[in-house]
């Protein structure tokens, strides 16, 4: 009886480990695929012209994101969720003056929303874990960063040049997102 | 005035047209395909060098020199002139040491001059990650017997644009190995601090086989893949014995490993309880007695003797369900017949009783040793059962003992039908069969006697019921099917009162001389 329990426990641990490894790889590939698709949709929108150079601004993306610092798996999920959430909120704003294809924008919002929801589910499981300390500092920097973007759009009255500058900035966001998701593999 | 009115009408329309055209041109200039109305830009990563090239759409306009300017979008930096691409005659510019950030949107502008006249101005913007075309690196291959060394040429210093972990993330080196229709891809991991040439070994190849190798970079943004020209080589023929032996050994080891893994997995799953294996095979798969099937055992040799059994035809009596003692005793007891040889014969018991006939046996019936004449008026529907008994009560013989024979005789039915007609001494209706000597009475034939051979008789001495059981198993049974025990076991339905039994018999000896030359076994 004891040997049988030991065998069952061993099998359970083995397959759980395999399942966790497979789930990390699955999440990584899913996030990478989502960010690439969003990036492609973003680039389909009409971009900057030479006349918009005067509207450029440095939004100061957090250094830990730009330098691709290694995070724990739970922090990566939290950060990526925050990024998808904020990007979704930005592109829900007034884009009437851009002349962008509304179908392309709608597809972008759908993909952003789906990925955000998926990460929320995973995040709830992560929050139930005990003895885990979140990287609140990085999260605070991210919130301030996206607030600056929103305030810039409001200040420029959602002009086409402002949206073009924001479009270029969000393209960088997706690149750093891809680097972050790569750390889930390890 | 009319012209003025017409002019006033035309001007808004013209203005509207100009605005529309300007809007269209303004939008078209922002297309992300690096396509300007005058120029087409292209960014190429060739031999780890970042090359920006442009081409004028209007070939009739050919500037003699160009000047390249650029700036970034993420910061409000000044527009910069690329010094080594200023007043250049080439329609391309090496920006490896100029552009240092890969995830950046660059705004570029190229001015074409002829003399002091600006012939063309081309501007565009590009997000470098998605617009950079990765060309394959240069490589060489060296073939051996069973492996190929692929030498990929890397620069001594990696460009800054691929620094900071970007190289490992953004560039994925793929080495394709093709032999016939089989294509294998190898993805060697690139080190962050890689310098100089990079050597990768493709091993486990077949000697004396032609292999073709191709190398390319696979971009992270799943952009277009540019493969290098294929380089092919024929491997040297190796020693077949070594390779074949090693292949055989490897194959055998692999087979053993696979079988062991499968067996261990099944054992583990069985012990855990996930699968249940049958322990009891169907009867058809029971091969325990397989040898018996193939080589059936010969019947044990036994001493046999030929015995003649002479049947006595008896009329069948129908029991009228009358429990009267006289009628029962008269009905159930057969009249002994005397043959020419002086033996008293009764009908032999051939088979076991059925339920009906067994219930008819009572202790009172067992107590009646007297024989009776069969009633000729009664129809012979029942089979008569008559034991072999002595001709008459002998001195010292208890009634119960002889009655025991008779009673047991009642419990058994003679399977011989009434149709059978036998003569007591006739030779025409004789049955010859093999008899187990250990179950019959043996008598040495004497010339003076005229007794038919094989005709046993019961002992005149009395003995108890337990000893009679032995006699039962050794009595002859006459029927057409062979030998059968004459009497059933004492567990028959007829329960004997103990006072009927006699203890005068000698029951301790296995062989009892029952007189008249017969030996009881």
XYZ file of C-alpha atoms in Angstrom:
707
model
C 0.000 0.000 0.000
C 2.810 2.401 0.946
C 4.775 1.594 -2.172
C 1.681 2.198 -4.233
C 1.181 5.633 -2.660
C 4.809 6.496 -3.291
C 4.490 5.436 -6.911
C 1.384 7.510 -7.395
C 2.957 10.542 -5.767
C 6.063 10.199 -7.893
C 4.017 9.956 -11.050
C 1.953 12.955 -10.032
C 5.009 15.098 -9.372
C 6.638 14.035 -12.605
C 3.656 14.827 -14.769
C 2.951 18.050 -12.872
C 6.462 19.225 -13.569
C 6.057 18.376 -17.205
C 2.713 20.147 -17.307
C 4.168 23.257 -15.708
C 7.067 23.286 -18.149
C 4.720 22.848 -21.044
C 2.437 25.560 -19.706
C 5.368 28.025 -19.491
C 6.356 27.302 -23.057
C 2.771 27.555 -24.161
C 2.317 30.906 -22.443
C 5.571 32.186 -23.879
C 4.703 31.246 -27.419
C 1.205 32.632 -26.997
C 2.426 35.974 -25.704
C 5.053 36.207 -28.398
C 2.516 35.463 -31.081
C 0.067 38.017 -29.694
C 2.625 40.794 -29.495
C 3.849 40.133 -33.036
C 0.322 40.200 -34.410
C -0.465 43.434 -32.600
C 2.744 44.945 -33.891
C 1.864 44.018 -37.459
C -1.608 45.558 -37.102
C -0.112 48.707 -35.637
C 2.270 49.085 -38.550
C -0.616 48.833 -40.985
C -1.897 52.133 -39.644
C -0.655 55.261 -41.333
C 2.451 56.533 -39.579
C 4.480 59.668 -39.247
C 5.311 62.232 -41.820
C 8.204 64.594 -41.884
C 5.985 67.329 -40.566
C 5.338 65.610 -37.259
C 8.948 65.740 -36.066
C 8.143 68.830 -34.020
C 5.636 66.872 -31.933
C 8.151 64.280 -30.755
C 8.514 63.661 -27.021
C 10.465 61.273 -24.850
C 7.930 59.293 -22.851
C 10.751 57.740 -20.778
C 9.913 54.095 -20.829
C 11.070 52.432 -17.548
C 14.713 51.486 -17.737
C 14.122 47.981 -16.407
C 11.829 47.388 -19.392
C 14.120 49.009 -21.942
C 17.240 47.237 -20.726
C 15.372 43.898 -20.646
C 16.201 43.069 -17.078
C 15.427 39.494 -16.046
C 12.324 39.101 -13.901
C 10.676 36.237 -12.111
C 7.913 34.444 -13.909
C 5.208 35.993 -11.724
C 6.554 39.485 -12.304
C 6.679 38.897 -16.029
C 3.030 37.933 -16.052
C 2.137 40.985 -13.996
C 4.124 43.355 -16.202
C 2.844 41.953 -19.482
C -0.708 42.129 -18.189
C -0.230 45.778 -17.237
C 1.206 46.598 -20.660
C -1.598 44.912 -22.580
C -4.133 46.607 -20.349
C -2.705 50.097 -20.817
C -2.185 49.775 -24.560
C -5.795 48.632 -24.884
C -6.962 51.674 -22.916
C -4.910 54.040 -25.104
C -6.266 52.853 -28.436
C -9.828 53.006 -27.194
C -9.521 56.791 -27.150
C -10.387 59.282 -29.849
C -8.768 58.332 -33.132
C -11.186 60.172 -35.394
C -8.588 62.625 -36.621
C -6.090 59.991 -37.641
C -7.917 58.662 -40.670
C -6.877 55.150 -39.692
C -8.719 52.067 -40.951
C -11.349 51.357 -38.303
C -11.345 47.616 -39.023
C -7.624 47.438 -38.378
C -8.046 49.335 -35.114
C -10.918 47.066 -34.097
C -8.842 43.946 -34.782
C -6.049 45.412 -32.709
C -8.389 46.066 -29.801
C -9.808 42.540 -29.989
C -6.375 40.955 -29.790
C -5.295 43.216 -26.967
C -8.451 42.478 -24.999
C -8.175 38.711 -25.445
C -4.572 38.619 -24.305
C -5.382 40.854 -21.348
C -8.193 38.587 -20.207
C -6.032 35.493 -20.542
C -3.313 37.019 -18.430
C -5.842 38.043 -15.762
C -6.832 34.429 -15.287
C -3.220 33.384 -14.860
C -2.614 36.327 -12.563
C -5.390 35.282 -10.223
C -3.747 31.895 -9.774
C -0.417 33.567 -9.136
C -1.870 35.900 -6.493
C -3.141 32.934 -4.520
C 0.403 31.788 -3.911
C 1.831 32.546 -0.512
C 5.171 34.116 0.314
C 5.457 35.979 -2.974
C 6.498 39.644 -3.153
C 5.546 41.607 -6.227
C 7.863 44.008 -7.987
C 5.698 47.037 -7.197
C 8.407 49.490 -8.147
C 8.481 48.403 -11.782
C 4.708 48.352 -11.850
C 4.564 51.926 -10.565
C 7.026 53.075 -13.206
C 4.911 51.454 -15.880
C 1.745 53.161 -14.678
C 3.447 56.556 -14.746
C 4.822 55.887 -18.219
C 1.433 55.139 -19.749
C -0.091 58.090 -17.906
C 2.376 60.354 -19.657
C 1.299 58.950 -23.017
C -2.382 59.596 -22.259
C -1.657 63.084 -21.031
C 0.327 63.797 -24.209
C -2.585 62.722 -26.402
C -4.949 64.930 -24.463
C -2.583 67.848 -24.711
C -2.199 67.433 -28.474
C -5.966 67.007 -28.778
C -5.572 63.634 -30.354
C -4.007 65.044 -33.524
C -2.684 62.845 -36.273
C 0.909 63.715 -35.447
C 0.329 62.905 -31.769
C -1.140 59.562 -32.691
C 1.784 58.935 -35.059
C 4.277 59.556 -32.269
C 2.289 57.293 -29.924
C 2.105 54.621 -32.631
C 5.904 54.548 -32.904
C 6.236 54.359 -29.118
C 3.819 51.422 -28.813
C 5.782 49.542 -31.500
C 8.770 49.696 -29.149
C 6.538 48.418 -26.341
C 5.760 45.250 -28.254
C 9.447 44.641 -28.959
C 10.263 44.779 -25.241
C 7.250 42.598 -24.505
C 8.741 39.915 -26.755
C 12.012 40.023 -24.887
C 10.214 39.722 -21.549
C 8.217 36.685 -22.649
C 11.430 34.977 -23.681
C 12.410 34.800 -20.024
C 9.422 32.551 -19.375
C 11.249 29.792 -21.246
C 13.941 29.686 -18.581
C -17.682 90.528 -64.233
C -18.765 87.295 -65.648
C -15.164 86.090 -65.589
C -14.879 87.193 -62.061
C -18.031 85.287 -61.166
C -16.734 82.237 -62.937
C -13.431 82.655 -61.213
C -15.148 82.837 -57.881
C -16.936 79.622 -58.703
C -13.819 77.870 -59.894
C -11.579 78.841 -57.005
C -13.397 76.881 -54.266
C -13.408 73.843 -56.498
C -9.709 74.198 -57.226
C -8.962 74.728 -53.612
C -10.942 71.669 -52.756
C -9.050 69.675 -55.370
C -5.693 70.872 -54.139
C -6.585 70.005 -50.597
C -7.653 66.544 -51.617
C -4.523 65.923 -53.644
C -2.357 67.216 -50.850
C -4.152 65.018 -48.373
C -3.654 61.994 -50.578
C 0.018 62.713 -51.018
C 0.426 63.366 -47.355
C -1.141 60.066 -46.468
C 0.687 58.157 -49.123
C 3.995 59.478 -47.927
C 3.360 57.806 -44.573
C 3.001 54.273 -45.923
C 5.279 51.910 -44.010
C 6.710 50.300 -47.114
C 9.533 52.831 -47.238
C 8.153 53.960 -50.511
C 8.485 57.621 -51.290
C 6.979 59.265 -54.308
C 10.451 59.604 -55.677
C 12.453 56.896 -53.934
C 12.276 53.409 -52.525
C 14.324 52.640 -49.425
C 15.681 49.320 -48.291
C 17.539 48.340 -45.135
C 19.691 45.208 -45.334
C 21.709 43.376 -42.717
C 24.495 41.884 -44.820
C 27.539 40.221 -43.315
C 26.653 41.838 -40.024
C 26.629 45.261 -41.624
C 23.594 47.543 -41.678
C 23.181 48.915 -45.157
C 20.586 51.502 -46.190
C 20.043 51.694 -49.916
C 17.675 53.742 -52.042
C 16.490 53.747 -55.624
C 14.857 56.511 -57.577
C 11.595 55.680 -59.200
C 12.122 58.166 -61.988
C 15.118 56.853 -63.816
C 15.285 59.831 -66.030
C 16.403 61.837 -63.104
C 19.916 60.732 -62.151
C 21.649 62.735 -59.431
C 25.430 62.550 -59.293
C 25.660 62.666 -55.505
C 23.502 62.075 -52.462
C 23.314 63.208 -48.852
C 21.656 61.190 -46.154
C 20.064 62.631 -43.008
C 18.237 60.848 -40.222
C 16.625 61.218 -36.787
C 14.735 59.075 -34.278
C 11.067 59.339 -33.344
C 11.276 58.260 -29.698
C 13.223 61.361 -28.704
C 13.164 64.941 -29.884
C 16.715 64.684 -31.228
C 18.116 66.864 -33.981
C 18.249 65.676 -37.530
C 21.735 64.378 -38.151
C 23.738 64.134 -41.330
C 25.619 60.905 -41.888
C 29.106 62.150 -42.522
C 30.427 59.271 -44.612
C 27.256 59.341 -46.664
C 27.327 63.024 -47.430
C 27.857 63.935 -51.052
C 28.322 60.293 -51.854
C 27.957 58.953 -55.330
C 26.686 55.596 -54.062
C 23.039 55.045 -53.620
C 23.604 53.236 -50.349
C 25.089 53.937 -46.951
C 26.632 51.754 -44.236
C 24.923 52.708 -40.988
C 26.355 49.898 -38.791
C 28.196 52.295 -36.511
C 25.542 55.017 -36.814
C 22.342 53.362 -35.812
C 22.853 51.658 -32.442
C 19.315 50.942 -31.334
C 17.366 48.164 -32.999
C 13.872 48.826 -31.524
C 13.615 52.315 -32.903
C 11.736 54.216 -35.590
C 14.105 56.201 -37.788
C 13.071 59.056 -40.003
C 15.389 59.349 -43.035
C 15.837 61.803 -45.813
C 17.983 61.595 -48.939
C 18.741 64.626 -51.099
C 19.928 64.050 -54.698
C 22.090 66.727 -56.283
C 23.476 67.442 -59.627
C 25.969 70.173 -59.298
C 24.465 72.656 -56.937
C 20.881 71.760 -57.941
C 18.752 69.595 -55.776
C 17.059 67.241 -58.145
C 15.163 65.084 -55.681
C 14.299 64.788 -51.980
C 13.242 61.413 -50.646
C 12.028 60.912 -47.077
C 10.567 58.043 -45.172
C 10.426 56.440 -41.800
C 11.039 52.894 -40.773
C 10.759 50.720 -37.689
C 14.089 48.888 -37.943
C 12.963 45.653 -36.280
C 10.372 44.954 -38.944
C 11.972 46.632 -41.952
C 15.476 45.216 -41.760
C 16.155 42.423 -44.220
C 18.461 39.758 -42.818
C 20.763 38.312 -45.430
C 22.501 35.006 -44.729
C 26.030 35.034 -43.392
C 28.981 33.668 -45.296
C 30.028 30.116 -44.484
C 32.270 27.242 -45.553
C 31.894 23.479 -45.143
C 34.475 20.773 -44.654
C 33.380 17.193 -45.183
C 34.676 14.102 -43.376
C 33.627 10.492 -43.237
C 30.557 10.860 -41.091
C 30.316 14.533 -40.225
C 30.534 18.004 -41.743
C 32.080 21.086 -40.167
C 30.157 24.254 -40.985
C 32.233 27.417 -40.556
C 29.997 30.511 -40.220
C 31.811 33.789 -40.556
C 31.097 36.213 -37.725
C 32.768 39.604 -37.358
C 35.436 40.056 -34.715
C 33.192 42.625 -33.066
C 29.420 42.330 -33.001
C 27.650 45.543 -34.064
C 26.221 47.659 -31.283
C 22.781 47.377 -32.787
C 22.809 43.683 -31.772
C 24.182 44.263 -28.311
C 22.385 44.230 -25.007
C 20.894 40.760 -25.465
C 19.371 41.637 -28.794
C 21.532 39.246 -30.780
C 20.319 36.161 -28.938
C 16.731 37.363 -29.011
C 16.482 38.787 -32.486
C 18.770 36.571 -34.550
C 18.226 32.859 -34.908
C 20.846 31.046 -36.967
C 19.533 28.096 -38.968
C 21.777 25.520 -40.671
C 19.950 23.294 -43.124
C 21.312 19.896 -44.041
C 19.801 18.194 -47.048
C 20.385 14.723 -48.408
C 18.055 13.621 -51.148
C 14.589 14.618 -50.047
C 15.427 14.683 -46.366
C 15.989 18.140 -44.920
C 17.181 18.639 -41.351
C 17.407 21.991 -39.608
C 19.941 22.775 -36.948
C 19.512 25.765 -34.650
C 22.778 26.396 -32.837
C 22.548 28.738 -29.892
C 24.526 31.941 -30.376
C 26.580 33.190 -27.484
C 26.207 36.824 -26.468
C 29.959 37.320 -26.568
C 30.486 35.515 -29.826
C 33.522 36.735 -31.724
C 35.201 35.493 -34.800
C 34.099 32.519 -36.846
C 31.561 30.086 -35.534
C 32.002 26.340 -36.214
C 29.109 23.927 -36.052
C 29.474 20.155 -36.537
C 26.796 18.169 -38.294
C 27.468 14.607 -37.184
C 25.889 11.176 -37.541
C 26.022 11.329 -41.297
C 26.281 8.481 -43.738
C 29.616 7.971 -45.448
C 29.868 8.129 -49.191
C 26.746 10.292 -49.343
C 26.167 13.673 -50.901
C 25.040 16.404 -48.500
C 24.041 20.000 -49.228
C 24.222 22.721 -46.593
C 22.490 26.096 -46.460
C 22.633 28.811 -43.781
C 20.288 31.699 -43.014
C 18.967 33.953 -40.268
C 15.422 33.529 -39.058
C 14.109 36.904 -37.846
C 12.041 37.145 -34.716
C 9.271 39.076 -36.398
C 8.726 36.153 -38.767
C 9.734 38.255 -41.717
C 11.043 37.010 -45.019
C 13.840 34.445 -44.914
C 16.777 34.788 -47.247
C 18.681 31.538 -47.689
C 22.279 31.362 -48.668
C 23.421 29.566 -51.806
C 23.627 25.820 -51.205
C 27.031 24.200 -50.831
C 27.223 20.468 -51.445
C 29.875 17.897 -50.612
C 30.316 14.143 -51.018
C 31.468 12.496 -47.823
C 34.354 10.072 -47.848
C 33.580 6.389 -47.862
C 34.329 4.945 -44.450
C 35.045 1.434 -43.138
C 31.766 -0.394 -43.411
C 32.504 -2.929 -40.693
C 32.988 -0.338 -38.050
C 29.998 1.734 -39.047
C 27.765 -1.281 -39.574
C 28.811 -2.863 -36.279
C 28.307 0.358 -34.420
C 24.968 0.806 -36.135
C 23.929 -2.704 -35.219
C 25.038 -2.296 -31.643
C 23.251 0.987 -31.438
C 20.112 -0.510 -32.914
C 20.148 -3.432 -30.503
C 20.710 -1.169 -27.533
C 17.929 1.090 -28.698
C 15.552 -1.842 -29.019
C 16.386 -3.026 -25.519
C 15.920 0.417 -24.082
C 12.554 0.838 -25.764
C 11.384 -2.576 -24.612
C 12.581 -1.893 -21.069
C 10.807 1.449 -20.994
C 7.585 -0.118 -22.210
C 7.742 -2.965 -19.707
C 8.581 -0.658 -16.820
C 5.762 1.665 -17.777
C 3.281 -1.188 -17.893
C 4.504 -2.538 -14.566
C 4.241 0.853 -12.935
C 0.797 1.470 -14.306
C -0.323 -1.983 -13.226
C 1.002 -1.512 -9.722
C -0.520 1.917 -9.444
C -3.807 0.490 -10.596
C -4.332 2.415 -13.795
C -4.526 -0.784 -15.852
C -5.655 -4.252 -14.936
C -4.206 -7.274 -16.659
C -6.109 -10.524 -16.794
C -4.601 -13.311 -14.730
C -6.995 -15.960 -15.775
C -6.776 -16.952 -19.367
C -9.665 -18.507 -21.201
C -9.827 -22.226 -21.119
C -8.863 -22.455 -24.725
C -5.536 -20.803 -23.884
C -4.842 -23.154 -21.031
C -1.791 -25.041 -22.169
C -1.027 -26.782 -18.934
C -2.269 -30.035 -20.347
C -0.856 -29.275 -23.755
C 1.378 -32.261 -23.600
C -1.660 -34.331 -22.896
C -3.296 -32.981 -26.038
C -0.307 -33.800 -28.166
C 0.607 -37.006 -26.505
C -2.527 -38.446 -24.981
C -1.797 -40.737 -22.147
C -2.223 -44.339 -22.843
C -4.647 -46.029 -20.591
C -2.907 -47.906 -17.825
C -2.341 -51.495 -18.555
C -4.426 -53.696 -16.483
C -4.964 -57.315 -16.325
C -8.172 -58.241 -17.917
C -10.040 -61.411 -18.124
C -12.783 -62.382 -20.364
C -15.994 -63.140 -18.617
C -19.208 -64.342 -19.992
C -22.334 -62.846 -18.584
C -25.531 -64.621 -19.093
C -28.592 -62.422 -18.847
C -31.809 -63.614 -17.341
C -34.885 -62.126 -18.876
C -37.394 -61.058 -16.351
C -40.805 -59.737 -16.774
C -41.281 -56.178 -15.803
C -43.549 -55.534 -12.889
C -45.688 -52.496 -12.448
C -45.800 -51.267 -8.923
C -49.411 -50.556 -8.044
C -48.458 -48.229 -5.246
C -49.564 -50.759 -2.784
C -47.550 -50.691 0.363
C -48.838 -53.973 1.495
C -45.975 -56.097 2.855
C -46.977 -59.280 1.179
C -47.559 -57.635 -2.119
C -44.294 -55.722 -1.928
C -42.319 -58.668 -0.915
C -43.948 -60.724 -3.545
C -43.475 -58.077 -6.143
C -39.957 -57.016 -5.406
C -38.372 -60.307 -4.736
C -37.514 -62.342 -7.744
C -37.960 -66.004 -7.888
C -34.573 -67.553 -8.063
C -34.162 -69.795 -11.022
C -32.144 -72.818 -11.112
C -30.084 -73.427 -14.174
C -28.647 -76.634 -15.382
C -25.369 -75.987 -13.613
C -26.968 -75.821 -10.212
C -26.460 -72.073 -9.741
C -29.221 -69.883 -8.581
C -29.263 -66.796 -10.691
C -31.033 -63.601 -10.329
C -31.154 -60.668 -12.625
C -28.031 -58.549 -12.497
C -28.161 -54.888 -11.535
C -27.141 -52.738 -14.387
C -27.571 -49.090 -13.424
C -28.287 -46.708 -10.615
C -31.762 -45.937 -9.280
C -33.767 -42.912 -10.342
C -35.661 -40.773 -7.841
C -38.924 -42.612 -8.260
C -37.502 -45.990 -7.843
C -35.309 -44.873 -4.963
C -38.234 -43.563 -2.996
C -39.910 -46.865 -3.234
C -37.225 -48.538 -1.216
C -38.036 -48.838 2.479
C -36.329 -50.571 5.391
C -39.237 -52.966 5.518
C -38.535 -53.857 1.999
C -34.966 -54.438 2.852
C -35.953 -56.904 5.544
C -37.665 -59.297 3.148
C -35.187 -61.699 1.763
C -37.802 -63.957 0.305
C -38.157 -64.164 -3.372
C -41.490 -64.152 -4.991
C -42.959 -65.167 -8.224
C -43.432 -62.334 -10.688
C -47.058 -61.644 -11.430
C -47.615 -62.546 -15.047
C -50.819 -60.547 -15.165
C -49.123 -57.323 -14.406
C -47.606 -55.431 -17.255
C -43.871 -55.339 -17.251
C -43.350 -51.661 -17.371
C -40.749 -51.362 -14.690
C -37.361 -52.801 -14.973
C -36.773 -55.563 -12.579
C -33.861 -55.236 -10.223
C -32.718 -58.435 -8.668
C -29.502 -58.857 -6.826
C -27.477 -61.959 -6.920
C -28.280 -63.823 -3.711
C -27.635 -67.308 -2.496
C -30.178 -69.933 -3.280
C -31.519 -69.918 0.197
C -30.898 -68.612 3.606
C -27.788 -70.299 4.875
C -27.247 -71.137 8.484
C -26.028 -68.232 10.358
C -26.948 -65.840 7.724
C -29.076 -63.056 9.000
C -32.048 -61.957 7.183
C -30.899 -58.462 7.217
C -27.737 -59.260 5.436
C -29.338 -60.973 2.551
C -31.968 -58.381 2.664
C -29.296 -55.795 2.342
C -28.402 -57.260 -0.929
C -31.916 -57.362 -2.015
C -32.592 -53.819 -0.910
C -29.639 -52.497 -2.717
C -30.761 -54.475 -5.557
C -33.992 -52.584 -5.432
C -32.255 -49.270 -5.577
C -30.716 -50.079 -8.844
C -32.522 -50.674 -12.014
C -31.643 -53.100 -14.625
C -31.144 -51.155 -17.772
C -31.913 -54.208 -19.833
C -35.209 -53.749 -21.517
C -37.895 -56.327 -21.609
C -37.349 -56.748 -25.250
C -34.133 -58.467 -24.563
C -34.612 -62.169 -24.423
C -31.930 -64.216 -22.909
C -31.748 -67.777 -22.166
C -30.247 -68.890 -18.994
C -27.716 -71.035 -20.581
C -28.005 -70.161 -24.174
C -24.899 -69.174 -26.026
C -26.655 -67.059 -28.563
C -27.255 -64.070 -26.292
C -23.953 -63.760 -24.569
C -22.070 -60.575 -23.972
C -18.327 -60.594 -23.695
C -16.543 -57.705 -22.062
C -13.382 -56.821 -20.108
C -13.554 -56.949 -16.369
C -11.250 -55.393 -13.830
C -10.040 -58.325 -11.755
C -9.818 -56.179 -8.657
C -13.533 -55.701 -8.710
C -14.805 -59.211 -9.358
C -14.875 -62.470 -7.616
C -12.350 -64.852 -8.969
C -12.770 -68.490 -9.038
C -10.413 -71.085 -10.217
C -12.211 -73.210 -12.674
C -12.543 -76.838 -11.638
C -13.068 -79.535 -14.228
C -15.677 -81.288 -12.094
C -17.889 -78.318 -11.915
C -20.344 -77.479 -14.609
C -20.637 -73.930 -13.564
C -20.481 -71.399 -16.309
C -17.338 -69.332 -15.947
C -17.568 -65.894 -14.518
C -20.673 -66.501 -12.530
C -20.059 -65.252 -9.033
C -22.066 -65.820 -5.908
C -22.270 -64.081 -2.664
C -20.804 -65.367 0.525
C -23.042 -67.254 2.917
C -21.340 -65.828 6.000
C -22.748 -62.711 7.443
C -20.811 -59.498 7.782
C -21.562 -55.964 8.645
C -22.703 -53.209 6.444
C -19.299 -51.586 6.109
C -17.794 -54.753 4.761
C -20.669 -55.120 2.404
C -19.695 -51.845 0.896
C -16.505 -53.422 -0.282
C -18.446 -56.204 -1.773
C -20.561 -53.757 -3.605
C -17.677 -52.306 -5.444
C -16.399 -55.700 -6.427
C -19.634 -57.154 -7.747
C -20.348 -57.708 -11.296
C -22.823 -55.554 -13.100
C -24.319 -56.890 -16.250
C -25.402 -54.610 -18.945
C -24.444 -53.884 -22.400
C -22.236 -50.940 -21.515
C -19.550 -52.462 -19.395
C -18.821 -52.904 -15.763
C -20.487 -50.791 -13.146
C -20.611 -50.917 -9.431
C -23.399 -53.210 -8.442
C -24.505 -51.319 -5.402
C -24.393 -47.636 -4.589
C -22.619 -46.177 -1.626
C -24.168 -46.461 1.793
C -25.481 -42.944 1.403
C -28.411 -44.277 -0.539
C -31.826 -43.361 0.560
C -32.472 -46.615 2.242
C -31.275 -46.185 5.823
C -30.724 -49.445 7.605
C -31.556 -49.923 11.226
C -28.489 -50.990 13.019
C -30.014 -54.030 14.659
C -30.446 -55.566 11.296
C -26.771 -55.664 10.740
C -24.692 -58.525 11.949
C -21.220 -58.340 13.350
C -20.348 -61.908 12.866
C -18.500 -61.407 9.626
C -14.804 -61.253 9.455
C -14.226 -57.690 8.323
C -10.615 -57.258 9.214
C -9.116 -59.152 6.351
C -8.947 -57.752 2.917
C -9.336 -61.120 1.283
C -12.127 -63.221 2.635
C -12.643 -66.714 1.590
C -16.291 -66.945 0.983
C -16.281 -70.569 0.296
C -16.988 -72.600 -2.721
C -13.679 -71.559 -4.231
C -14.367 -67.853 -4.606
C -12.136 -65.185 -3.182
C -13.575 -61.885 -2.230
C -11.316 -58.994 -3.041
